[in-house]
Short mmCIF file of C-alpha atoms in Angstrom, two decimals:
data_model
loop_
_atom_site.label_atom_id
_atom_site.label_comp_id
_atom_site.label_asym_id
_atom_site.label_seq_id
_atom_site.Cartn_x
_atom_site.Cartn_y
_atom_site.Cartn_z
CA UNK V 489 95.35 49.33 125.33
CA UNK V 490 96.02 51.85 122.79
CA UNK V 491 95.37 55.29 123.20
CA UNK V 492 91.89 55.96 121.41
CA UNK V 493 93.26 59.60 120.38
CA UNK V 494 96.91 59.27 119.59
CA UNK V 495 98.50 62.67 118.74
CA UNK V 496 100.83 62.79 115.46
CA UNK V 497 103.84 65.00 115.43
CA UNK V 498 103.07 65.74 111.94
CA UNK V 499 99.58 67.45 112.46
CA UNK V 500 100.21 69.23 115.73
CA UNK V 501 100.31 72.80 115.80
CA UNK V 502 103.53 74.74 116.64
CA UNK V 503 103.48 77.32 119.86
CA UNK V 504 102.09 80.31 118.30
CA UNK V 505 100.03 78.62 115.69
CA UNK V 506 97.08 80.01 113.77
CA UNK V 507 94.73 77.73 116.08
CA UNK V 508 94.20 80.50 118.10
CA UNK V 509 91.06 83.08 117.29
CA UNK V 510 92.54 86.05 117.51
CA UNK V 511 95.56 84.59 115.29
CA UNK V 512 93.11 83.00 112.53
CA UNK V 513 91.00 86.36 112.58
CA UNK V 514 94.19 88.52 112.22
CA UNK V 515 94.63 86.32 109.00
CA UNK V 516 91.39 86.73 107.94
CA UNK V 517 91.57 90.05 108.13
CA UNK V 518 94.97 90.19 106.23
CA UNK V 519 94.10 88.21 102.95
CA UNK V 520 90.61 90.34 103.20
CA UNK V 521 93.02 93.20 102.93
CA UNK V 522 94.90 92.15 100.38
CA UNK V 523 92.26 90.82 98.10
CA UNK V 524 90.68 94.40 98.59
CA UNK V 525 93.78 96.12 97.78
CA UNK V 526 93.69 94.04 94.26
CA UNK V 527 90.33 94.89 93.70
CA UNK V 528 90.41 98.67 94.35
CA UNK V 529 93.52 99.30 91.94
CA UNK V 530 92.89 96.71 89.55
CA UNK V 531 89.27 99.27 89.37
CA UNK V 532 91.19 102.68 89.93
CA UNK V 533 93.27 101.66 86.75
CA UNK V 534 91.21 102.24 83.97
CA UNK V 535 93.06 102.78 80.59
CA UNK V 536 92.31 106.05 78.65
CA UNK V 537 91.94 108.02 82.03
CA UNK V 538 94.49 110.41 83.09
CA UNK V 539 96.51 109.04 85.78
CA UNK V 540 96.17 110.24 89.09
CA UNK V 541 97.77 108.07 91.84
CA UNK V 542 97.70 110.15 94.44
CA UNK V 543 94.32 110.04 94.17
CA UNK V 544 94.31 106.10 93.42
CA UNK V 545 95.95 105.79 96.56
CA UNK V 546 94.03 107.34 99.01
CA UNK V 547 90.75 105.43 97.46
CA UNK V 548 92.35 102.59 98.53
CA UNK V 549 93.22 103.40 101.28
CA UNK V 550 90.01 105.14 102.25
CA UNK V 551 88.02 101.99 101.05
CA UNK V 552 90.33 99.89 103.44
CA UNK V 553 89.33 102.29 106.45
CA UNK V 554 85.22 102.10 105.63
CA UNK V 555 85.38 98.44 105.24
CA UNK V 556 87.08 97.75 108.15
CA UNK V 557 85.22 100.26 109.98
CA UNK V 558 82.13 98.67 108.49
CA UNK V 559 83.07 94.97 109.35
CA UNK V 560 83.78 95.76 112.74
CA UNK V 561 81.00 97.79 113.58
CA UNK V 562 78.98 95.05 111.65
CA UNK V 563 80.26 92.50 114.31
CA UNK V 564 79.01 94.87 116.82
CA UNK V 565 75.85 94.67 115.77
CA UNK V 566 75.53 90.98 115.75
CA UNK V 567 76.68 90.97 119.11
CA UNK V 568 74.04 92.88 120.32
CA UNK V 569 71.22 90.92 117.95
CA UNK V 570 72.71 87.99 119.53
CA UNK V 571 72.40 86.61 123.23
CA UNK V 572 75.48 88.21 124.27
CA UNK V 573 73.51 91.54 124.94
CA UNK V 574 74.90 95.08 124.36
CA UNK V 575 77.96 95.82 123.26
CA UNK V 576 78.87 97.94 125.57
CA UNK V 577 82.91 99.60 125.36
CA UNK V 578 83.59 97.00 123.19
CA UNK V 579 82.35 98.71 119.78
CA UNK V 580 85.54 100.84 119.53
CA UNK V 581 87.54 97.81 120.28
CA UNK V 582 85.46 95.78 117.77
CA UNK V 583 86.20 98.62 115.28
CA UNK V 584 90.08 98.87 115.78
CA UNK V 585 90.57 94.98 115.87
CA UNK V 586 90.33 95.55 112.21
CA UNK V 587 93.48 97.19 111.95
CA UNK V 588 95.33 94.15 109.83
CA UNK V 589 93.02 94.54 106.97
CA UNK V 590 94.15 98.24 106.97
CA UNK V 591 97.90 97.51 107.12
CA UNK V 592 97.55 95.05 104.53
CA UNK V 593 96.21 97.49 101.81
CA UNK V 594 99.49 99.80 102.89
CA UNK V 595 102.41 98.10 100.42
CA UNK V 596 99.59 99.15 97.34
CA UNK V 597 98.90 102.56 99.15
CA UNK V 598 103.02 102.89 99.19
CA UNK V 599 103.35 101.31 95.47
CA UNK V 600 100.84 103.93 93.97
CA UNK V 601 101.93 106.83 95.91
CA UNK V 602 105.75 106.15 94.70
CA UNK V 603 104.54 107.07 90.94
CA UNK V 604 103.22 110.59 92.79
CA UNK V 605 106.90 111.75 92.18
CA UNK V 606 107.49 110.33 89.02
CA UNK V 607 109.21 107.02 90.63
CA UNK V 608 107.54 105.01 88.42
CA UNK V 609 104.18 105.39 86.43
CA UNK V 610 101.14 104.27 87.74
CA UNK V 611 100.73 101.10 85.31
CA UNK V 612 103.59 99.46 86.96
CA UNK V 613 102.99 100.30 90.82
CA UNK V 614 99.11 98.76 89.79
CA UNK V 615 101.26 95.80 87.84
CA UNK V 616 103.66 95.77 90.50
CA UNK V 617 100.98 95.81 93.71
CA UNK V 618 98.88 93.53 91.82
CA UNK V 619 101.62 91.09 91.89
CA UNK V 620 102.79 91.59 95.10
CA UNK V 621 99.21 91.05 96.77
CA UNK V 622 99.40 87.40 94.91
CA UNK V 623 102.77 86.77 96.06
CA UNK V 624 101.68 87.65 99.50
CA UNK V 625 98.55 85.64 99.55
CA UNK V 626 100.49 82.55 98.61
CA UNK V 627 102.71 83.27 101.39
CA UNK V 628 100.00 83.41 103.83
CA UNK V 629 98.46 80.76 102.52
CA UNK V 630 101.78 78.61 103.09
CA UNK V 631 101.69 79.65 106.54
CA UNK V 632 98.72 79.27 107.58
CA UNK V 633 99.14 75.77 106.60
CA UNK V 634 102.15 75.21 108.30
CA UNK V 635 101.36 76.82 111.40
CA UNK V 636 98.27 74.36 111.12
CA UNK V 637 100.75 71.24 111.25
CA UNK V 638 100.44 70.51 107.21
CA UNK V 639 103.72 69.35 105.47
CA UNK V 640 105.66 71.09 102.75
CA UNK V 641 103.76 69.88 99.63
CA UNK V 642 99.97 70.28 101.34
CA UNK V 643 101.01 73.73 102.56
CA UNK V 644 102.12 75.13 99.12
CA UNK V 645 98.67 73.46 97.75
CA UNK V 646 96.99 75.64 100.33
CA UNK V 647 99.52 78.29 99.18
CA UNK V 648 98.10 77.89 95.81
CA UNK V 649 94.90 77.80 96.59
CA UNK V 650 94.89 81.13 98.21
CA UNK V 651 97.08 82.76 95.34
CA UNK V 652 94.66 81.61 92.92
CA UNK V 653 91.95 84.72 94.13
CA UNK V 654 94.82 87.40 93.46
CA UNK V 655 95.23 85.70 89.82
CA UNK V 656 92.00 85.75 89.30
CA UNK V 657 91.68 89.56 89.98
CA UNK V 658 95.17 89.80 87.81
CA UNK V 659 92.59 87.67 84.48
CA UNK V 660 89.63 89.79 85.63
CA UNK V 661 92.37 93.37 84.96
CA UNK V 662 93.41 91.79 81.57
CA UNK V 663 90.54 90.99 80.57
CA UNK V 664 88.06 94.58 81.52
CA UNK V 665 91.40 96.61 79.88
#
């Protein structure tokens, strides 16, 4: 008799996929970043104003810190509303497991404070992060996918899909300025 639940080569996960939690919440926490990182200097750029990236730059960054503070602790909190009791040790933990949402902003925090020195000017690191973060997204987008067993064409759909919010924060820019 054939087996009821045959497993496919195709949609199995490689070792080290993002099937694991902590993997898939890492991710999470990533594209969170970067979509964040969009948002804040695609804001901090507003045309007329004096340019101040230093400034720009820890906003960002500063924003990235509170809301990852603010999600963790947030988790914390629904832990303890929830039936798993108090929290106990684990708020600090909770806090600190935020940390890729934090590293993801960095490349924009980096970007902005290059035009500090007169690298480049602020226009292009926002330009320049802005399309970074959507190049980035697709990427993660593509690998998620793949790590989830999809083939090449489905994963740069997903890819797509994913790139699609950075774009959308690129039209939202164009069209405030």
């Amino acid at each position: 008799m054939p087996d009821a639940n045959p497993v496919h080569p195709e949609v199995t996960a490689p070792w080290g996929s993002l099937r694991s939690p902590s993997a898939e919440r890492r991710l999470f926490r990533g594209i969170y970043g970067l979509v964040l990182a969009s948002a804040m200097t695609a804001a901090l750029d507003v045309p007329g104003n004096e340019a101040n990236p230093g400034q720009d730059a820890l906003w960002v960054l500063l924003t990235a810190l509170a809301a990852g503070a603010a999600h963790g602790y947030a988790h914390v909190i629904a832990r303890r509303a929830s039936a798993e009791g108090a929290a106990g040790h684990s708020r600090l933990r909770a806090v600190l497991d935020e940390w890729p949402l934090v590293v993801a902003v960095l490349p924009t925090v980096l970007l902005l404070l290059g035009a500090v020195p007169k690298w480049w000017t602020e226009n292009t690191a926002v330009d320049v992060a802005l399309l970074l973060n959507t190049v980035a997204l697709f990427g993660l987008g593509v690998s998620a996918a793949r790590s989830a067993g999809l083939g090449w064409p489905a994963s740069c759909r997903a890819g797509c899909a994913d790139m699609l919010i950075g774009l959308l924060v690129i039209a939202a820019d164009a069209l405030i300025k």
